Structure formats: structure tokens, C-alpha cells
mmCIF file of C-alpha atoms in Angstrom:
data_model
loop_
_atom_site.group_PDB
_atom_site.id
_atom_site.type_symbol
_atom_site.label_atom_id
_atom_site.label_comp_id
_atom_site.label_asym_id
_atom_site.label_seq_id
_atom_site.Cartn_x
_atom_site.Cartn_y
_atom_site.Cartn_z
ATOM 1 C CA MET A 1 -0.083 0.232 -0.122
ATOM 2 C CA GLN A 2 3.143 2.290 0.278
ATOM 3 C CA GLU A 3 3.960 1.648 -3.115
ATOM 4 C CA VAL A 4 0.202 2.092 -4.255
ATOM 5 C CA ALA A 5 0.202 5.252 -2.119
ATOM 6 C CA ALA A 6 3.487 6.173 -4.192
ATOM 7 C CA LYS A 7 1.888 5.797 -7.370
ATOM 8 C CA TYR A 8 -0.925 7.892 -6.826
ATOM 9 C CA ASN A 9 0.987 10.870 -5.278
ATOM 10 C CA GLU A 10 2.897 11.130 -8.706
ATOM 11 C CA LYS A 11 -0.400 12.318 -10.200
ATOM 12 C CA HIS A 12 -1.534 13.873 -6.659
ATOM 13 C CA PRO A 13 1.175 15.339 -4.541
ATOM 14 C CA ASN A 14 -1.156 17.090 -2.520
ATOM 15 C CA VAL A 15 -2.779 14.372 -0.745
ATOM 16 C CA SER A 16 -1.546 13.334 2.035
ATOM 17 C CA ILE A 17 -2.610 9.399 2.822
ATOM 18 C CA VAL A 18 -1.757 8.079 6.541
ATOM 19 C CA PHE A 19 -1.580 4.114 7.058
ATOM 20 C CA ASN A 20 -2.895 2.471 10.201
ATOM 21 C CA ALA A 21 -2.334 -1.256 9.250
ATOM 22 C CA ASP A 22 -3.752 -4.233 12.008
ATOM 23 C CA SER A 23 -5.976 -6.983 11.430
ATOM 24 C CA SER A 24 -9.035 -6.639 9.863
ATOM 25 C CA GLY A 25 -11.229 -6.924 13.044
ATOM 26 C CA LYS A 26 -9.203 -4.735 15.161
ATOM 27 C CA LEU A 27 -9.423 -2.113 12.505
ATOM 28 C CA LEU A 28 -13.142 -2.523 12.207
ATOM 29 C CA THR A 29 -13.536 -2.031 15.970
ATOM 30 C CA GLN A 30 -11.636 0.856 15.757
ATOM 31 C CA ILE A 31 -13.899 2.637 13.160
ATOM 32 C CA GLU A 32 -17.091 1.233 14.820
ATOM 33 C CA GLU A 33 -15.326 2.916 18.042
ATOM 34 C CA GLY A 34 -15.199 6.316 16.066
ATOM 35 C CA TYR A 35 -11.895 6.398 14.826
ATOM 36 C CA GLU A 36 -11.466 8.782 12.440
ATOM 37 C CA CYS A 37 -10.779 6.991 8.948
ATOM 38 C CA ASP A 38 -11.699 7.588 5.068
ATOM 39 C CA VAL A 39 -10.648 4.538 3.867
ATOM 40 C CA PHE A 40 -11.332 0.659 4.952
ATOM 41 C CA PHE A 41 -9.337 -1.940 3.033
ATOM 42 C CA SER A 42 -10.133 -5.249 4.809
ATOM 43 C CA ALA A 43 -8.710 -8.744 4.359
ATOM 44 C CA ALA A 44 -11.941 -10.812 4.283
ATOM 45 C CA GLN A 45 -15.416 -9.786 3.423
ATOM 46 C CA LYS A 46 -17.003 -10.481 6.981
ATOM 47 C CA GLN A 47 -15.676 -7.508 8.574
ATOM 48 C CA MET A 48 -16.431 -5.357 5.515
ATOM 49 C CA ASN A 49 -20.137 -6.732 5.564
ATOM 50 C CA THR A 50 -20.524 -5.673 9.175
ATOM 51 C CA LEU A 51 -19.078 -2.141 7.992
ATOM 52 C CA GLU A 52 -21.858 -1.972 5.401
ATOM 53 C CA GLU A 53 -24.579 -3.198 7.933
ATOM 54 C CA ASP A 54 -23.689 -0.534 10.476
ATOM 55 C CA GLY A 55 -24.125 2.239 7.753
ATOM 56 C CA LEU A 56 -20.379 3.044 7.556
ATOM 57 C CA VAL A 57 -19.651 2.387 4.381
ATOM 58 C CA VAL A 58 -20.319 4.969 1.169
ATOM 59 C CA GLU A 59 -22.857 4.048 -1.534
ATOM 60 C CA GLY A 60 -21.056 2.796 -4.273
ATOM 61 C CA THR A 61 -17.547 2.640 -3.167
ATOM 62 C CA ARG A 62 -17.211 -0.820 -1.870
ATOM 63 C CA ALA A 63 -15.152 -3.028 -4.270
ATOM 64 C CA ASP A 64 -13.123 -6.430 -4.293
ATOM 65 C CA VAL A 65 -9.570 -5.577 -5.247
ATOM 66 C CA VAL A 66 -7.477 -8.824 -4.537
ATOM 67 C CA ASN A 67 -7.578 -12.557 -3.588
ATOM 68 C CA ASN A 68 -4.934 -13.762 -1.615
ATOM 69 C CA GLN A 69 -4.219 -17.745 -0.551
ATOM 70 C CA VAL A 70 -3.742 -19.338 2.751
ATOM 71 C CA VAL A 71 -0.241 -21.093 3.012
ATOM 72 C CA VAL A 72 1.401 -23.750 5.851
ATOM 73 C CA ILE A 73 4.635 -22.550 6.660
ATOM 74 C CA LYS A 74 8.019 -23.542 8.009
ATOM 75 C CA ARG A 75 11.515 -22.055 9.064
ATOM 76 C CA LYS A 76 13.657 -23.271 5.726
ATOM 77 C CA ASP A 77 16.385 -24.152 8.315
ATOM 78 C CA THR A 78 14.293 -26.731 10.591
ATOM 79 C CA GLY A 79 12.868 -29.915 10.049
ATOM 80 C CA SER A 80 9.354 -31.002 10.482
ATOM 81 C CA ALA A 81 6.549 -33.716 9.876
ATOM 82 C CA VAL A 82 4.329 -31.581 8.379
ATOM 83 C CA THR A 83 3.341 -31.784 5.365
ATOM 84 C CA GLY A 84 0.402 -29.373 5.079
ATOM 85 C CA LEU A 85 -2.693 -28.390 6.729
ATOM 86 C CA ALA A 86 -4.257 -31.942 7.241
ATOM 87 C CA ASP A 87 -1.309 -32.962 9.315
ATOM 88 C CA ILE A 88 -0.419 -29.835 10.761
ATOM 89 C CA GLY A 89 -1.124 -31.512 14.163
ATOM 90 C CA ARG A 90 2.345 -33.307 14.133
ATOM 91 C CA ALA A 91 3.789 -29.862 14.724
ATOM 92 C CA SER A 92 5.662 -29.331 18.583
ATOM 93 C CA SER A 93 4.031 -25.879 18.378
ATOM 94 C CA ILE A 94 1.863 -24.270 15.830
ATOM 95 C CA ALA A 95 1.474 -20.072 15.076
ATOM 96 C CA LEU A 96 -2.164 -19.635 14.489
ATOM 97 C CA ALA A 97 -3.643 -16.277 14.477
ATOM 98 C CA ASP A 98 -7.367 -15.879 16.604
ATOM 99 C CA GLY A 99 -10.641 -16.471 14.947
ATOM 100 C CA SER A 100 -10.974 -12.472 14.811
ATOM 101 C CA VAL A 101 -8.342 -12.368 12.163
ATOM 102 C CA PRO A 102 -9.333 -13.437 8.852
ATOM 103 C CA VAL A 103 -6.396 -16.052 8.451
ATOM 104 C CA GLY A 104 -7.542 -17.174 11.342
ATOM 105 C CA ARG A 105 -11.051 -18.006 10.495
ATOM 106 C CA TYR A 106 -9.920 -18.964 7.129
ATOM 107 C CA THR A 107 -7.740 -21.752 8.102
ATOM 108 C CA ARG A 108 -10.407 -23.038 11.052
ATOM 109 C CA THR A 109 -12.717 -22.898 8.022
ATOM 110 C CA ALA A 110 -10.117 -24.984 5.920
ATOM 111 C CA MET A 111 -9.611 -27.667 9.084
ATOM 112 C CA MET A 112 -13.480 -27.719 9.268
ATOM 113 C CA ASN A 113 -13.646 -28.596 5.745
ATOM 114 C CA LEU A 114 -10.926 -31.695 6.092
ATOM 115 C CA GLY A 115 -13.022 -32.638 9.176
ATOM 116 C CA MET A 116 -10.539 -31.723 11.719
ATOM 117 C CA LEU A 117 -13.132 -29.460 13.259
ATOM 118 C CA PRO A 118 -16.713 -30.107 13.719
ATOM 119 C CA GLU A 119 -19.375 -28.252 10.958
ATOM 120 C CA VAL A 120 -20.167 -25.111 12.501
ATOM 121 C CA GLU A 121 -21.776 -22.522 10.559
ATOM 122 C CA ASP A 122 -18.816 -19.832 11.146
ATOM 123 C CA ALA A 123 -15.773 -21.293 11.847
ATOM 124 C CA SER A 124 -14.183 -18.046 13.718
ATOM 125 C CA VAL A 125 -16.267 -19.117 17.039
ATOM 126 C CA TYR A 126 -13.820 -21.819 17.562
ATOM 127 C CA THR A 127 -10.923 -21.145 20.101
ATOM 128 C CA THR A 128 -7.615 -21.677 19.784
ATOM 129 C CA ALA A 129 -8.064 -24.060 22.983
ATOM 130 C CA GLU A 130 -10.146 -25.512 21.064
ATOM 131 C CA VAL A 131 -8.345 -25.929 17.488
ATOM 132 C CA SER A 132 -5.258 -27.515 20.342
ATOM 133 C CA ASP A 133 -7.642 -30.195 21.519
ATOM 134 C CA ALA A 134 -9.178 -31.341 18.013
ATOM 135 C CA LEU A 135 -5.411 -31.225 16.963
ATOM 136 C CA GLY A 136 -4.734 -33.829 19.891
ATOM 137 C CA GLY A 137 -3.241 -31.129 22.397
ATOM 138 C CA VAL A 138 -0.394 -29.493 20.193
ATOM 139 C CA GLU A 139 0.925 -26.641 21.285
ATOM 140 C CA ILE A 140 -0.386 -23.584 19.772
ATOM 141 C CA SER A 141 0.622 -19.788 20.108
ATOM 142 C CA GLU A 142 -2.450 -17.473 19.670
ATOM 143 C CA GLN A 143 -1.607 -14.543 17.455
ATOM 144 C CA GLY A 144 -3.114 -11.205 17.355
ATOM 145 C CA ASN A 145 -2.572 -10.495 13.321
ATOM 146 C CA VAL A 146 -1.241 -12.529 10.156
ATOM 147 C CA SER A 147 2.497 -10.486 10.926
ATOM 148 C CA GLN A 148 2.647 -12.082 14.344
ATOM 149 C CA VAL A 149 2.374 -15.405 12.835
ATOM 150 C CA LEU A 150 5.273 -14.929 10.071
ATOM 151 C CA THR A 151 7.420 -13.359 12.885
ATOM 152 C CA ALA A 152 6.910 -16.292 14.812
ATOM 153 C CA VAL A 153 7.754 -18.941 12.467
ATOM 154 C CA ILE A 154 10.672 -16.821 10.798
ATOM 155 C CA GLU A 155 12.344 -16.424 14.772
ATOM 156 C CA GLY A 156 11.538 -19.898 15.385
ATOM 157 C CA SER A 157 9.438 -19.847 18.175
ATOM 158 C CA CYS A 158 6.802 -21.901 16.468
ATOM 159 C CA GLU A 159 7.437 -24.921 14.488
ATOM 160 C CA VAL A 160 5.040 -24.044 11.679
ATOM 161 C CA GLY A 161 2.021 -21.817 10.955
ATOM 162 C CA THR A 162 -0.578 -20.441 8.706
ATOM 163 C CA THR A 163 -0.388 -17.201 6.940
ATOM 164 C CA TYR A 164 -1.103 -15.592 3.358
ATOM 165 C CA LEU A 165 1.173 -16.504 0.414
ATOM 166 C CA SER A 166 1.438 -12.474 0.132
ATOM 167 C CA ASP A 167 3.057 -12.285 3.286
ATOM 168 C CA THR A 168 5.832 -14.634 2.499
ATOM 169 C CA TYR A 169 7.321 -12.312 -0.284
ATOM 170 C CA GLY A 170 10.860 -11.225 0.673
ATOM 171 C CA TYR A 171 11.334 -14.167 2.921
ATOM 172 C CA GLU A 172 11.979 -16.744 0.075
ATOM 173 C CA ASP A 173 15.415 -17.477 2.191
ATOM 174 C CA ASP A 174 13.888 -18.019 5.426
ATOM 175 C CA LEU A 175 10.747 -19.811 4.654
ATOM 176 C CA ASP A 176 9.212 -23.181 3.029
ATOM 177 C CA ILE A 177 6.189 -23.029 1.920
ATOM 178 C CA LEU A 178 4.947 -26.398 3.103
ATOM 179 C CA GLU A 179 1.162 -26.364 1.342
ATOM 180 C CA LYS A 180 -0.757 -23.594 -0.524
ATOM 181 C CA VAL A 181 -3.873 -24.626 0.954
ATOM 182 C CA SER A 182 -7.025 -24.829 -1.583
ATOM 183 C CA TYR A 183 -9.600 -22.285 -2.555
ATOM 184 C CA ASP A 184 -12.002 -25.479 -2.295
ATOM 185 C CA LEU A 185 -11.088 -25.543 1.360
ATOM 186 C CA THR A 186 -10.839 -21.835 2.599
ATOM 187 C CA GLY A 187 -13.258 -20.082 0.264
ATOM 188 C CA ASN A 188 -11.844 -17.407 -1.650
ATOM 189 C CA VAL A 189 -9.661 -15.029 0.013
ATOM 190 C CA ILE A 190 -10.861 -11.614 -0.782
ATOM 191 C CA TYR A 191 -9.889 -8.092 0.113
ATOM 192 C CA PRO A 192 -12.615 -5.562 -0.531
ATOM 193 C CA VAL A 193 -11.704 -1.835 -0.072
ATOM 194 C CA CYS A 194 -14.648 0.774 0.417
ATOM 195 C CA GLN A 195 -14.819 4.789 1.443
ATOM 196 C CA VAL A 196 -15.674 4.947 4.895
ATOM 197 C CA GLN A 197 -18.688 7.541 6.031
ATOM 198 C CA ASN A 198 -16.583 10.096 8.266
ATOM 199 C CA ALA A 199 -18.876 13.021 9.710
ATOM 200 C CA GLU A 200 -15.275 14.993 10.337
ATOM 201 C CA ALA A 201 -13.956 14.747 6.776
ATOM 202 C CA SER A 202 -14.039 17.984 4.737
ATOM 203 C CA PRO A 203 -15.332 17.991 1.133
ATOM 204 C CA GLU A 204 -12.337 17.882 -0.155
ATOM 205 C CA GLU A 205 -10.969 15.070 1.872
ATOM 206 C CA ALA A 206 -14.196 12.959 1.310
ATOM 207 C CA ALA A 207 -13.615 13.594 -2.588
ATOM 208 C CA ALA A 208 -9.928 12.839 -2.238
ATOM 209 C CA ALA A 209 -10.818 9.592 -0.621
ATOM 210 C CA ALA A 210 -13.419 8.535 -2.946
ATOM 211 C CA ASP A 211 -10.520 8.773 -5.377
ATOM 212 C CA PHE A 212 -7.860 7.082 -4.242
ATOM 213 C CA VAL A 213 -10.284 4.182 -3.685
ATOM 214 C CA SER A 214 -11.207 4.203 -7.206
ATOM 215 C CA PHE A 215 -7.394 4.244 -7.872
ATOM 216 C CA ILE A 216 -6.652 1.118 -5.831
ATOM 217 C CA THR A 217 -8.986 -0.923 -7.864
ATOM 218 C CA SER A 218 -7.048 0.540 -11.243
ATOM 219 C CA ASP A 219 -4.714 -1.312 -13.366
ATOM 220 C CA GLU A 220 -2.150 0.599 -12.057
ATOM 221 C CA ALA A 221 -2.504 -0.319 -8.936
ATOM 222 C CA LYS A 222 -2.814 -4.074 -10.128
ATOM 223 C CA GLU A 223 0.681 -4.155 -11.250
ATOM 224 C CA ILE A 224 1.888 -3.584 -7.562
ATOM 225 C CA PHE A 225 -0.378 -6.150 -6.097
ATOM 226 C CA ASP A 226 0.934 -8.565 -8.505
ATOM 227 C CA LYS A 227 4.137 -7.905 -7.608
ATOM 228 C CA TYR A 228 3.450 -8.955 -4.203
ATOM 229 C CA LEU A 229 1.994 -12.225 -4.724
ATOM 230 C CA PHE A 230 -1.482 -11.294 -4.832
ATOM 231 C CA ASP A 231 -4.449 -12.387 -7.251
ATOM 232 C CA THR A 232 -5.746 -9.701 -9.075
ATOM 233 C CA ASN A 233 -8.097 -11.303 -11.874
ATOM 234 C CA ILE A 234 -11.194 -10.854 -9.674
ATOM 235 C CA GLU A 235 -14.163 -11.363 -11.172
#
């Protein structure tokens, strides 16, 4: 997004774009609690749906931007009996995002579809302790966002973890991807964007926010997302 903003600023140098990055669930909560925000870029549809139900999405600005993919990773210099998600319980320790974090929910959904967890309507309800029990009591280190999962595996505090393919960009020398989890198991990992209803924004700020949202879905921005391992071929 820093590159996307820099590209946008080439034609709009007077627009200042400030990022607040965290898990989509935490960002949603901040917006709902009144955090001043003009654009929401979510890593899952669930949080965007909630924002829309709250009446905080500017009508006509919501758009799907990229698709991502859940991957099972380990550090390159460590051995593991794990070959993918189906036998992830063979690990000595797992880094796993909690259910409120999109990658944590997608991982739980895939486990459910593999028969590793009982069927429920929303896999995010499964606590980390319940996932551990279902995997035979394996040690799971609960993480608050996808970047923390990545760090836990790279630093060696956890043997394996589940993150997004895009998050492995730049870490090819540090990580092995044990499995790219099929969309048949996780569903599509769509990242939607929208302009947020912000009563504190000036007309100029609101117009700039709408224009930046449009730019995020442009061909220029897609070239940047493609480079970072996102799939921009969204129907």
C-alpha cells in the first residue's frame, strides 16, 4: 500500500495518505468506536459486511481488489514432519491467528472442511484451545494478526504456522511453503475496499478518499499487487 500511495501521489502530490495497519477485526472495531478514518481495506468480506451493516460504507464505493491464499509455512533451516494443513497437528508448536483475524478464520474453515473440526456456521467461533484439543493437544501460540504469525515462525518460536502467500514475499530465503491451501477448503480470500462515512472529513478530504479508493482498483495499482503475490484477476 505504501507503493500504491506513492504511485497515486505522482499525480496527486497534495493528498496526504496515512496508514493504520492491523488485523481487519481490530480495524473494524476502531472504526465502530469512532476512529477517524476515510478508507477501509479489509482482508476479508466478513468485516466489510459488518461495516456495511453499520451504515458506515459510502454507497457505491465498495469493491473487491485482490484474492490471496492461505499457506502453511515453516522456517527453512528447521525440519518438520508436517506436510500441510491436514497433518499440522504433527508439529511441536503452531503459530495461529485467533478467529477474529481473517487468516485465523480461513484456517479454521479449511480445518472444518477437512473434517479436523466439527461443522459450524462460522468457523471463527473456535477458540485456540478448542483447535488445540481437536489436534490432539498440540501447543498453539495464538497471534493477533498475520504478521505476528510470520514472525513467530521466522524467529523459530513456532515450528509451523498459517499465513498468506503475499506475506511470504521477501522471505523466500527464510521460509518453506509446505502447502498452498486450496480455495476449495478456505473459500476465496477476497480483500475488499471502501470509502468510510467520516463526518469529520472536509468535502475535499472526502473527494480525495473516493478518488483513492478508485485508484486502488485501477490497472496501475493491480501491477503493484501482482508483484507482491496477490491475484488481481477478480471476477
